[in-house]
Amino acid sequence: MTVNTSLVNTVDLVLARKKIRREKRRLFFSTLGQNKAAVVGGIIILFYISLTFLAPILAPYDPYAINLQDKLQFPSWTHWMGTDDKGRDILSRILYGSRLSLGVGFSSVFFGAFFGIILGLVAGYYGKWVDTIISRSLDVMLAFPGILLALAIISALGPSLINVTIAVGVFSIPLFARIVRGSTMEIKQLEYIDAIRTLGANDFTIIFRHIFPNILSPIIVQGSLRLATAILSAAGLSFLGLGAQPPSPEWGAMLSSGRDFLFSAPYMAIFPGLMISVLVLGFNLFGDGLRDALDPRMKK
Amino acid sequence: MMNEIVLEVKNLKTHFISNKGTAKAVDGIDFVLRKGETLGIVGESGCGKSMTSLSILRLIPSPPGKFVDGEVLLNGKDLVKMSNEELRKIRGNQISMIFQEPMTSLNPVIPVGEQIAEALRLHQGLSRKQAWDKSVEMIRLVGIPSPEKRAKQEPFQLSGGMRQRIMIAMALACTPEVLIADEPTTALDVTIQAQILEIMKDLQRKIGMGIIFITHDLGVVAEMCDQVGVMYAGQIVEHRDAKDIFNNPLHPYTQGLIGSLPKLYEDQEELQIIEGTVPSPYDYPEGCRFAERCPFSTDICVQKEPSLIQYGDNAKVRCWKYTNEWQDSLAKEVLKS
């Protein structure tokens, strides 16, 4: 009899557990799915990411091949987005450029998140003078306008796409650190952190194994919103000639070279500009949706 | 036969310093805990019970907390003087703690089996697999059915009683010599409470640890404890054998506490209460901290702070009433009037 009941219980529990898991997932996706804007944002992002992978298949021409005979052609069936002043196919360049723009966006956010998370965890967990030093330094960084900070870093390191990544990443550090610090301070005073400390866990274990997994939601939300800004800043820096150098098909750089032909060949600037704006819009919409689904407290 | 002493606390003082002044949360606690023995610490909310337990493990956040004075001797070694690294090796290994609120004392994102395994890996250097097996064994030991499945679950999938059992399993995984249980059954309903107490007693017999049992529930004290320390305003006011304290409480505060329990077989219109309120920890009176509320208080009670005096063979009480000075002071008052 006892065996029987415990068996029944076990089966019930396993089922219940699966149900709870499913329910949790369903709730997350339904909150996200109900938000039409977030769905649109998600589709846009997926579309761009698929472009980066499919660029070699989709691109009709070599993005670097100069063909002066066909320069500055209006969009047509042979060149869907026209050609630039050196006769390169704009569509092909945009497809290959998606790798650069998204790549810079993602790597700079990872760079910023990595250092920001560590600084935030340390500041939030240890508090006192450690927190004071870290927080005040971050305040100083935040006090600089982002572009100015990036300009300073690039003028020190020299213009290149990698340096743009670093510059934009550095500016993301304080944003991540602040959010992580706040969440860490909130989690560290919870009882289970005391409980794990009474078991003799060291600071490293407490910080990375017990606090970090509990603060992932705000980090993910911040990351997705930050991606939009990062891509925009990177394109902006390239536009100013500080990032990707010609003939690189980075969208900001393409926009910059289209500037001289704005009246004679506006499509040279319109298409890269459009690509940037739609991508940034996508990340913003998706990030807002994620925030509502993952971290309702941050809702404005 | 007296068992050997595992934990001795001498004159422990922990104060909190804020801009309102100094709060004397724990103000001179002494007690001795022997192997296999359960010491109950009772008192009302805010009297410093939990702060005492946290002070023993040196878990008081500082600032604002400040360790002022005292010794905490575990097998003769003073925890107060230890480095953090030495202390870390003792926490969870030789002294463990169970918290009041099982709902919030487990990490919500880690399967419970892994949380138990963590202590084992920290202290006993077991491999992942060994620690996991041992933690499943511990879950079985605290009476949870199908432990293999339960170990993989996250805290939100368990009920309050089960989580408290998991906490016990975590605390006892490394077979500590001292277990501090800070109101482990307060958040649970009565049937689950009885089960948890039974499990703790059972494991105490198996492991032979000493338990410091913090509670405000006198019924639980009667059920669990060998010795009782009654705390009032940061101090122990009476230290007795548990069986004596209900029949013959010495300190007026203890008498009030026990008097205020509802009686099952008597038809009471109103419960007996202790008049007045607890003095603020920022501003304790000069004399006895209970004098203001005490029906027996005389001049000496208000003027001078009593010390914890020996009464008979195995009782201690912090009260002037059991001294000659009190008799004199009372006599003077009677003469005056």
XYZ file of C-alpha atoms in Angstrom:
637
model
C 0.000 0.000 0.000
C 2.692 2.444 1.001
C 4.725 1.541 -2.051
C 1.671 2.141 -4.149
C 0.917 5.598 -2.833
C 4.488 6.771 -3.076
C 4.573 5.557 -6.658
C 1.412 7.432 -7.481
C 2.843 10.489 -5.772
C 6.027 10.274 -7.772
C 4.198 10.018 -11.058
C 2.005 12.921 -10.097
C 4.973 14.993 -9.085
C 6.909 14.340 -12.242
C 3.875 15.318 -14.246
C 3.308 18.392 -12.118
C 6.900 19.411 -12.510
C 6.748 19.096 -16.288
C 3.548 21.061 -16.261
C 5.096 23.850 -14.196
C 8.078 24.022 -16.515
C 5.800 24.176 -19.532
C 3.622 26.747 -17.859
C 6.581 28.964 -17.028
C 7.841 28.799 -20.583
C 4.359 29.377 -21.945
C 3.934 32.415 -19.742
C 7.241 33.881 -20.882
C 6.476 33.366 -24.546
C 2.893 34.473 -24.259
C 3.859 37.703 -22.519
C 6.419 38.212 -25.223
C 4.026 37.034 -27.959
C 1.167 39.261 -26.889
C 3.453 42.190 -27.386
C 3.086 42.652 -31.156
C 5.924 45.134 -31.269
C 8.264 42.629 -29.620
C 7.326 39.987 -32.180
C 8.041 42.378 -35.025
C 11.364 43.277 -33.376
C 12.235 39.609 -33.013
C 11.443 38.912 -36.655
C 13.571 41.848 -37.759
C 16.506 40.617 -35.695
C 16.156 37.077 -36.999
C 16.000 38.441 -40.542
C 19.241 40.385 -40.082
C 20.989 37.462 -38.424
C 19.993 35.191 -41.287
C 21.411 37.782 -43.700
C 24.820 37.500 -42.087
C 24.841 33.759 -42.667
C 23.302 33.843 -46.130
C 25.332 36.760 -47.485
C 27.603 34.615 -49.707
C 24.585 32.814 -51.202
C 22.327 35.814 -51.638
C 24.851 38.362 -52.801
C 24.698 38.596 -56.602
C 28.131 40.230 -56.956
C 31.480 40.452 -55.239
C 31.083 43.352 -52.756
C 34.623 44.552 -53.431
C 34.698 44.176 -57.216
C 35.230 47.594 -58.799
C 33.556 48.098 -62.127
C 33.916 51.699 -63.162
C 31.847 51.234 -66.290
C 28.736 50.556 -64.201
C 29.272 53.254 -61.603
C 26.399 55.162 -59.981
C 23.672 53.158 -61.612
C 20.108 53.682 -60.515
C 18.441 50.619 -58.869
C 17.404 48.207 -61.630
C 16.818 44.476 -62.155
C 20.528 43.853 -62.549
C 21.501 45.956 -59.501
C 18.545 45.976 -57.102
C 19.959 48.740 -54.975
C 22.053 50.347 -57.681
C 25.827 50.713 -57.732
C 28.139 53.102 -55.951
C 30.689 55.541 -57.293
C 33.138 52.737 -58.002
C 30.564 50.522 -59.663
C 30.215 48.063 -56.758
C 26.837 46.439 -56.254
C 25.208 48.086 -53.224
C 22.985 45.104 -52.385
C 26.002 42.787 -52.171
C 27.855 45.291 -50.044
C 24.934 45.673 -47.699
C 24.609 41.905 -47.316
C 28.268 41.491 -46.444
C 28.174 44.632 -44.320
C 25.540 43.067 -42.063
C 28.281 40.843 -40.697
C 30.360 43.854 -39.745
C 27.567 45.885 -38.208
C 26.053 43.045 -36.214
C 29.494 41.744 -35.338
C 30.600 45.079 -33.916
C 27.314 45.400 -32.049
C 27.446 41.997 -30.442
C 31.132 41.995 -29.596
C 31.075 45.450 -28.073
C 28.076 44.524 -25.921
C 29.790 41.312 -24.824
C 32.915 43.268 -24.031
C 30.965 45.806 -21.984
C 28.814 43.174 -20.308
C 31.789 41.033 -19.331
C 33.654 43.768 -17.495
C 30.489 45.506 -16.340
C 29.137 42.347 -14.740
C 32.354 41.609 -12.909
C 32.714 45.171 -11.637
C 29.044 45.315 -10.662
C 29.174 42.014 -8.799
C 32.302 42.994 -6.903
C 31.005 46.466 -6.052
C 27.581 45.230 -5.024
C 28.826 42.280 -3.034
C 31.683 43.823 -1.106
C 30.170 47.279 -0.677
C 32.032 49.783 1.500
C 35.204 51.296 -0.005
C 35.358 48.772 -2.854
C 31.913 49.926 -3.955
C 32.846 53.574 -3.499
C 35.905 53.288 -5.700
C 34.179 51.308 -8.450
C 30.964 53.334 -8.422
C 32.698 56.689 -8.456
C 34.949 55.630 -11.338
C 31.878 54.494 -13.257
C 30.189 57.807 -12.544
C 33.160 59.549 -14.050
C 32.849 57.409 -17.177
C 29.142 58.130 -17.392
C 29.788 61.823 -17.094
C 31.551 61.793 -20.478
C 29.235 61.956 -23.467
C 29.441 58.535 -25.142
C 30.671 59.718 -28.511
C 33.285 61.938 -26.918
C 34.598 59.034 -24.865
C 34.693 56.877 -27.986
C 36.495 59.630 -29.909
C 39.080 59.879 -27.165
C 39.678 56.134 -27.137
C 39.901 55.909 -30.907
C 42.203 58.853 -31.221
C 44.460 57.068 -28.752
C 44.236 53.659 -30.398
C 43.832 54.679 -34.051
C 40.817 54.264 -36.310
C 39.750 50.689 -37.027
C 36.678 48.556 -36.557
C 38.216 46.693 -33.625
C 38.974 49.935 -31.840
C 35.410 51.068 -32.435
C 34.261 47.838 -30.809
C 36.457 48.537 -27.793
C 35.351 52.158 -27.574
C 31.667 51.338 -27.715
C 32.208 48.410 -25.346
C 33.973 50.581 -22.795
C 31.053 52.924 -22.776
C 28.712 49.987 -22.060
C 30.658 48.935 -18.969
C 29.118 51.423 -16.511
C 25.592 50.704 -17.741
C 25.944 46.998 -17.045
C 27.881 47.540 -13.846
C 25.178 49.782 -12.395
C 22.367 47.344 -13.029
C 24.378 44.379 -11.804
C 25.491 46.258 -8.696
C 21.936 47.125 -7.749
C 20.635 43.605 -8.293
C 23.591 42.120 -6.427
C 22.949 44.308 -3.417
C 19.346 43.181 -3.466
C 20.158 39.469 -3.723
C 23.057 39.413 -1.278
C 20.903 40.344 1.682
C 18.471 37.513 1.024
C 18.367 34.651 3.445
C 19.664 31.981 1.101
C 22.920 33.821 0.714
C 23.287 33.801 4.509
C 22.345 30.150 4.464
C 25.021 29.282 1.944
C 27.521 31.307 3.921
C 26.770 29.310 7.057
C 27.715 26.267 5.018
C 31.149 27.745 4.570
C 30.982 28.873 0.949
C 33.687 31.343 -0.071
C 33.029 34.692 -1.715
C 33.810 33.433 -5.210
C 31.240 30.657 -4.966
C 28.643 32.969 -3.487
C 29.134 35.630 -6.139
C 29.358 33.541 -9.267
C 27.347 30.477 -8.409
C 24.630 31.902 -6.226
C 24.189 35.568 -7.010
C 25.008 35.703 -10.721
C 22.341 33.240 -11.975
C 19.739 35.193 -10.032
C 20.440 38.482 -11.760
C 20.528 37.261 -15.352
C 17.156 38.733 -16.335
C 18.047 42.404 -16.027
C 21.386 41.691 -17.705
C 19.706 40.114 -20.720
C 17.243 42.970 -20.995
C 19.957 45.571 -20.720
C 22.044 43.651 -23.264
C 19.321 43.610 -25.895
C 18.569 47.295 -25.496
C 22.240 48.134 -25.448
C 22.789 46.302 -28.741
C 20.690 48.879 -30.567
C 22.713 51.784 -29.203
C 25.982 49.969 -29.809
C 25.189 49.327 -33.469
C 24.132 52.916 -33.915
C 27.250 54.297 -32.232
C 29.498 51.999 -34.225
C 27.886 53.076 -37.480
C 28.145 56.685 -36.355
C 31.858 56.361 -35.650
C 32.428 54.709 -39.008
C 30.474 57.502 -40.642
C 32.876 59.941 -39.062
C 35.703 57.936 -40.563
C 36.921 56.573 -37.251
C 35.824 52.994 -37.678
C 35.703 50.796 -40.725
C 37.891 52.162 -43.499
C 37.004 52.017 -47.187
C 36.547 49.771 -49.081
C 34.971 47.945 -46.144
C 31.184 47.601 -46.682
C 30.370 48.657 -43.121
C 27.014 50.469 -43.263
C 28.202 53.590 -41.503
C 31.163 53.850 -43.849
C 28.873 53.304 -46.864
C 26.605 56.029 -45.602
C 29.599 58.291 -45.292
C 30.752 57.699 -48.866
C 27.187 58.188 -50.107
C 27.176 61.627 -48.559
C 29.023 63.172 -51.532
C 26.438 61.852 -53.984
C 23.338 62.660 -51.993
C 21.769 64.611 -54.866
C 23.017 62.646 -57.844
C 22.736 59.120 -56.369
C 20.699 59.242 -53.132
C 20.265 55.422 -53.082
C 23.945 55.135 -52.097
C 23.047 56.595 -48.698
C 19.392 55.612 -48.424
C 19.839 51.842 -48.371
C 22.599 51.569 -45.742
C 20.778 54.193 -43.670
C 17.561 52.237 -43.890
C 19.307 49.027 -42.869
C 20.751 50.689 -39.773
C 17.488 52.299 -38.691
C 15.398 49.168 -39.136
C 17.916 47.034 -37.229
C 18.083 49.507 -34.360
C 14.308 49.676 -34.309
C 14.149 45.868 -34.191
C 16.486 45.637 -31.202
C 14.623 48.375 -29.365
C 11.222 46.769 -29.871
C 12.516 43.347 -28.911
C 14.399 44.660 -25.906
C 11.326 46.440 -24.573
C 9.295 43.269 -24.989
C 11.948 41.204 -23.239
C 11.987 43.636 -20.387
C 8.247 43.363 -19.895
C 8.371 39.576 -20.015
C 11.483 38.992 -17.909
C 11.630 41.861 -15.542
C 8.236 43.472 -15.029
C 9.570 45.740 -12.303
C 11.610 47.690 -14.820
C 8.468 48.588 -16.780
C 8.184 52.295 -17.110
C 27.340 11.538 33.491
C 28.087 14.868 31.927
C 28.975 14.910 28.265
C 31.892 16.935 27.016
C 31.393 20.592 26.181
C 31.362 21.427 22.458
C 30.442 25.072 22.490
C 30.963 27.662 25.137
C 29.848 31.246 24.798
C 31.264 33.739 27.251
C 30.031 37.279 27.716
C 29.084 37.695 24.048
C 28.241 41.282 23.142
C 27.145 42.478 19.731
C 26.005 46.044 19.292
C 24.625 47.944 16.344
C 25.845 51.432 15.786
C 23.664 53.823 13.822
C 23.012 57.519 13.848
C 20.287 56.903 16.428
C 22.927 55.648 18.854
C 24.110 52.219 19.929
C 21.628 49.349 20.046
C 22.763 46.675 22.446
C 21.192 43.745 20.609
C 23.246 41.073 22.347
C 24.555 42.239 25.662
C 26.515 39.662 27.594
C 25.350 36.149 26.749
C 26.890 33.147 28.503
C 26.055 29.527 27.960
C 27.531 26.087 27.571
C 26.422 23.450 25.098
C 27.309 19.809 25.590
C 27.486 17.015 23.069
C 24.082 15.521 22.267
C 22.306 18.182 24.283
C 19.670 20.658 23.158
C 19.736 24.163 24.526
C 16.626 26.214 23.949
C 16.839 29.970 23.719
C 13.448 31.578 24.157
C 12.301 35.138 24.267
C 10.018 37.525 22.484
C 10.668 39.109 19.100
C 13.549 41.535 19.150
C 15.149 40.285 22.353
C 18.321 39.289 20.486
C 17.821 35.557 19.958
C 18.622 35.567 16.265
C 21.403 38.081 16.687
C 22.989 35.741 19.222
C 22.995 32.885 16.738
C 24.321 35.035 13.924
C 27.009 36.397 16.237
C 28.189 32.889 17.059
C 28.812 32.243 13.370
C 30.122 35.784 12.918
C 27.522 36.550 10.279
C 26.572 39.961 11.576
C 26.976 42.523 8.801
C 29.508 45.097 9.861
C 28.836 47.998 9.806
C 26.360 48.603 11.407
C 26.962 45.513 13.550
C 29.933 45.537 15.850
C 31.341 42.714 17.884
C 32.136 44.283 21.220
C 33.303 41.624 23.578
C 33.259 37.945 24.447
C 34.472 34.538 23.405
C 32.863 31.774 21.377
C 34.783 28.606 22.101
C 34.238 25.624 19.830
C 36.106 22.697 21.349
C 38.228 25.274 23.156
C 39.111 27.282 20.032
C 37.896 30.860 19.905
C 35.859 31.575 16.751
C 36.075 35.284 17.409
C 39.828 35.351 16.924
C 39.831 33.193 13.802
C 40.639 34.432 10.315
C 37.874 34.343 7.750
C 39.505 31.400 6.044
C 39.634 29.321 9.243
C 36.078 30.277 10.025
C 34.931 29.232 6.562
C 36.254 25.742 7.208
C 34.221 25.554 10.392
C 30.962 26.895 9.042
C 28.876 24.076 7.647
C 31.444 21.560 8.762
C 31.480 21.848 12.549
C 28.723 24.402 13.102
C 25.679 24.620 10.861
C 22.558 26.665 10.915
C 18.939 26.272 9.890
C 16.950 29.387 9.190
C 13.439 30.373 10.022
C 11.982 30.878 6.591
C 12.364 27.808 4.369
C 10.775 29.699 1.488
C 13.656 32.122 1.200
C 16.635 30.182 2.504
C 17.202 28.133 -0.617
C 18.622 29.535 -3.820
C 15.680 29.634 -6.245
C 17.689 28.800 -9.360
C 19.746 25.803 -8.248
C 18.373 22.253 -7.850
C 18.174 21.385 -4.158
C 20.377 18.311 -4.485
C 23.174 20.464 -5.796
C 22.781 22.906 -2.946
C 23.282 20.078 -0.476
C 26.163 18.675 -2.498
C 27.882 22.027 -2.376
C 28.598 21.817 1.347
C 29.984 18.322 0.892
C 32.265 19.374 -1.914
C 33.438 22.418 0.018
C 34.372 20.577 3.168
C 34.916 16.954 2.371
C 36.492 17.332 -1.036
C 34.115 14.828 -2.574
C 33.809 14.561 -6.338
C 30.689 15.812 -8.058
C 29.282 12.311 -8.320
C 30.081 11.292 -4.727
C 28.657 14.524 -3.362
C 25.507 14.038 -5.398
C 25.037 10.490 -4.117
C 25.584 11.628 -0.550
C 23.126 14.463 -0.984
C 20.465 12.063 -2.294
C 21.219 9.948 0.775
C 20.712 12.992 3.018
C 17.388 13.756 1.377
C 16.327 10.195 2.075
C 17.499 10.583 5.673
C 15.258 13.570 6.311
C 12.299 11.530 5.174
C 11.498 12.839 1.712
C 10.126 10.128 -0.594
C 11.797 9.426 -3.961
C 14.940 11.427 -3.140
C 16.573 10.823 -6.542
C 13.798 12.771 -8.223
C 13.527 15.419 -5.545
C 17.231 16.192 -5.642
C 16.901 17.379 -9.224
C 14.050 19.739 -8.455
C 14.258 23.418 -7.800
C 12.983 24.928 -4.541
C 9.753 26.291 -6.030
C 8.657 22.735 -6.744
C 8.777 21.757 -3.069
C 6.410 22.549 -0.228
C 7.459 24.527 2.839
C 7.889 21.435 5.006
C 10.001 19.759 2.352
C 12.168 22.802 1.915
C 12.799 22.896 5.635
C 13.814 19.239 5.465
C 16.157 20.130 2.616
C 17.611 22.878 4.810
C 18.150 20.324 7.554
C 19.779 17.968 5.076
C 22.047 20.789 3.941
C 22.983 21.749 7.476
C 23.656 18.185 8.558
C 25.390 16.910 5.412
C 28.826 17.263 6.969
C 27.711 15.914 10.386
C 28.409 19.072 12.371
C 29.026 19.076 16.110
C 26.760 22.043 16.680
C 23.525 22.874 14.913
C 21.952 26.271 15.388
C 18.252 26.135 14.578
C 16.782 29.620 14.364
C 13.040 29.138 14.728
C 13.076 26.250 12.261
C 9.400 25.472 12.646
C 7.866 28.914 13.047
C 6.831 29.186 9.411
C 5.324 25.696 9.268
C 1.955 24.384 10.300
C 1.664 22.252 13.396
C 1.675 18.767 11.877
C 4.694 19.534 9.717
C 6.297 21.159 12.757
C 5.949 17.927 14.711
C 7.524 15.953 11.860
C 10.444 18.350 11.545
C 11.099 18.262 15.307
C 10.977 14.463 15.215
C 13.508 14.369 12.372
C 15.820 16.729 14.222
C 15.703 14.652 17.395
C 16.237 11.488 15.435
C 19.268 12.877 13.619
C 20.623 14.268 16.856
C 20.607 10.759 18.309
C 22.400 9.433 15.224
C 25.004 12.167 14.894
C 25.298 13.188 18.536
C 25.460 16.890 17.825
C 24.543 19.672 20.215
C 21.596 21.802 19.131
C 20.956 25.425 19.943
C 17.253 25.780 19.419
C 15.981 29.293 19.096
C 12.258 29.765 19.395
C 9.525 31.783 20.972
C 7.288 28.755 21.291
C 7.370 27.365 24.824
C 5.576 24.212 23.675
C 8.428 23.441 21.307
C 10.887 24.029 24.143
C 9.108 21.486 26.305
C 9.225 19.030 23.433
C 12.814 19.499 22.315
C 15.146 20.953 24.898
C 17.246 19.747 27.802
C 18.307 23.219 28.932
C 16.573 26.527 28.451
C 17.908 30.039 28.425
C 15.274 32.739 28.614
C 16.369 35.958 26.923
C 15.115 39.402 27.684
C 16.483 42.647 26.246
C 19.729 41.152 24.978
C 20.540 39.136 28.092
C 19.828 35.700 29.452
C 17.633 36.195 32.494
C 17.128 32.594 33.470
C 18.973 29.383 32.659
C 17.319 26.146 33.711
C 16.712 22.516 33.037
C 13.776 22.426 30.667
C 11.741 20.182 32.942
C 12.031 22.615 35.858
C 11.230 25.833 34.111
C 7.555 25.095 33.553
C 6.899 23.926 37.095
C 8.901 26.466 38.925
C 9.955 29.508 36.908
C 12.261 31.787 38.905
C 12.577 35.059 37.039
C 9.464 37.232 37.110
C 9.691 37.534 33.322
C 9.683 33.766 32.880
C 6.788 33.537 35.306
C 4.948 36.076 33.197
C 5.729 34.203 29.977
C 4.516 30.900 31.289
C 1.530 32.538 32.953
C 0.528 34.086 29.669
C 0.175 30.713 27.940
C -3.459 29.851 27.332
C -4.484 26.864 29.444
C -6.183 24.048 27.658
C -8.488 22.891 30.441
C -9.428 26.142 32.073
C -12.055 28.515 30.855
C -10.184 31.809 30.693
C -11.901 35.043 29.866
C -8.653 36.883 29.283
C -5.064 35.796 28.933
C -2.637 36.958 31.553
C -0.316 39.611 30.193
C 2.942 41.240 31.194
C 2.305 44.935 31.675
C 4.419 47.507 29.886
C 6.790 47.216 26.942
C 10.336 46.092 26.328
C 12.846 48.922 26.819
C 14.491 50.252 23.668
C 17.844 48.619 22.922
C 19.225 52.099 22.322
C 18.494 53.113 25.864
C 18.437 50.380 28.469
C 17.707 51.459 32.044
C 20.487 51.543 34.581
C 19.118 48.846 36.847
C 17.358 45.613 35.969
C 15.968 45.773 32.433
C 12.743 44.165 33.548
C 12.268 46.305 36.675
C 9.752 48.635 35.053
C 7.388 45.765 34.309
C 8.178 43.634 37.330
C 5.623 43.227 40.140
C 8.452 42.561 42.634
C 10.679 45.483 41.821
C 12.184 47.499 44.656
C 14.694 50.351 44.869
C 17.675 48.142 44.308
C 16.150 46.710 41.095
C 15.900 50.183 39.592
C 19.323 51.300 40.783
C 21.641 48.405 40.099
C 21.857 45.863 37.316
C 21.598 42.296 38.626
C 24.104 39.641 37.544
C 23.331 36.072 36.580
C 23.457 34.314 39.954
C 23.601 30.631 40.719
C 20.409 29.357 42.280
C 20.513 25.824 43.677
C 22.554 23.269 41.760
C 21.576 23.772 38.161
C 19.732 27.030 37.818
C 20.895 30.547 37.119
C 18.768 33.631 37.339
C 19.376 37.325 36.730
C 17.175 38.739 39.452
C 17.662 40.578 42.738
C 14.699 38.773 44.264
C 16.860 35.790 45.169
C 19.472 37.834 47.055
C 19.789 39.264 50.521
C 20.117 42.744 49.075
C 16.592 42.508 47.755
C 15.292 41.433 51.141
C 16.978 44.456 52.714
C 15.669 46.796 50.061
C 12.155 45.456 50.480
C 12.390 45.778 54.242
C 13.452 49.424 53.860
C 10.514 50.151 51.591
C 8.097 48.517 53.996
C 9.544 50.535 56.898
C 9.225 53.792 54.951
C 5.568 53.229 54.226
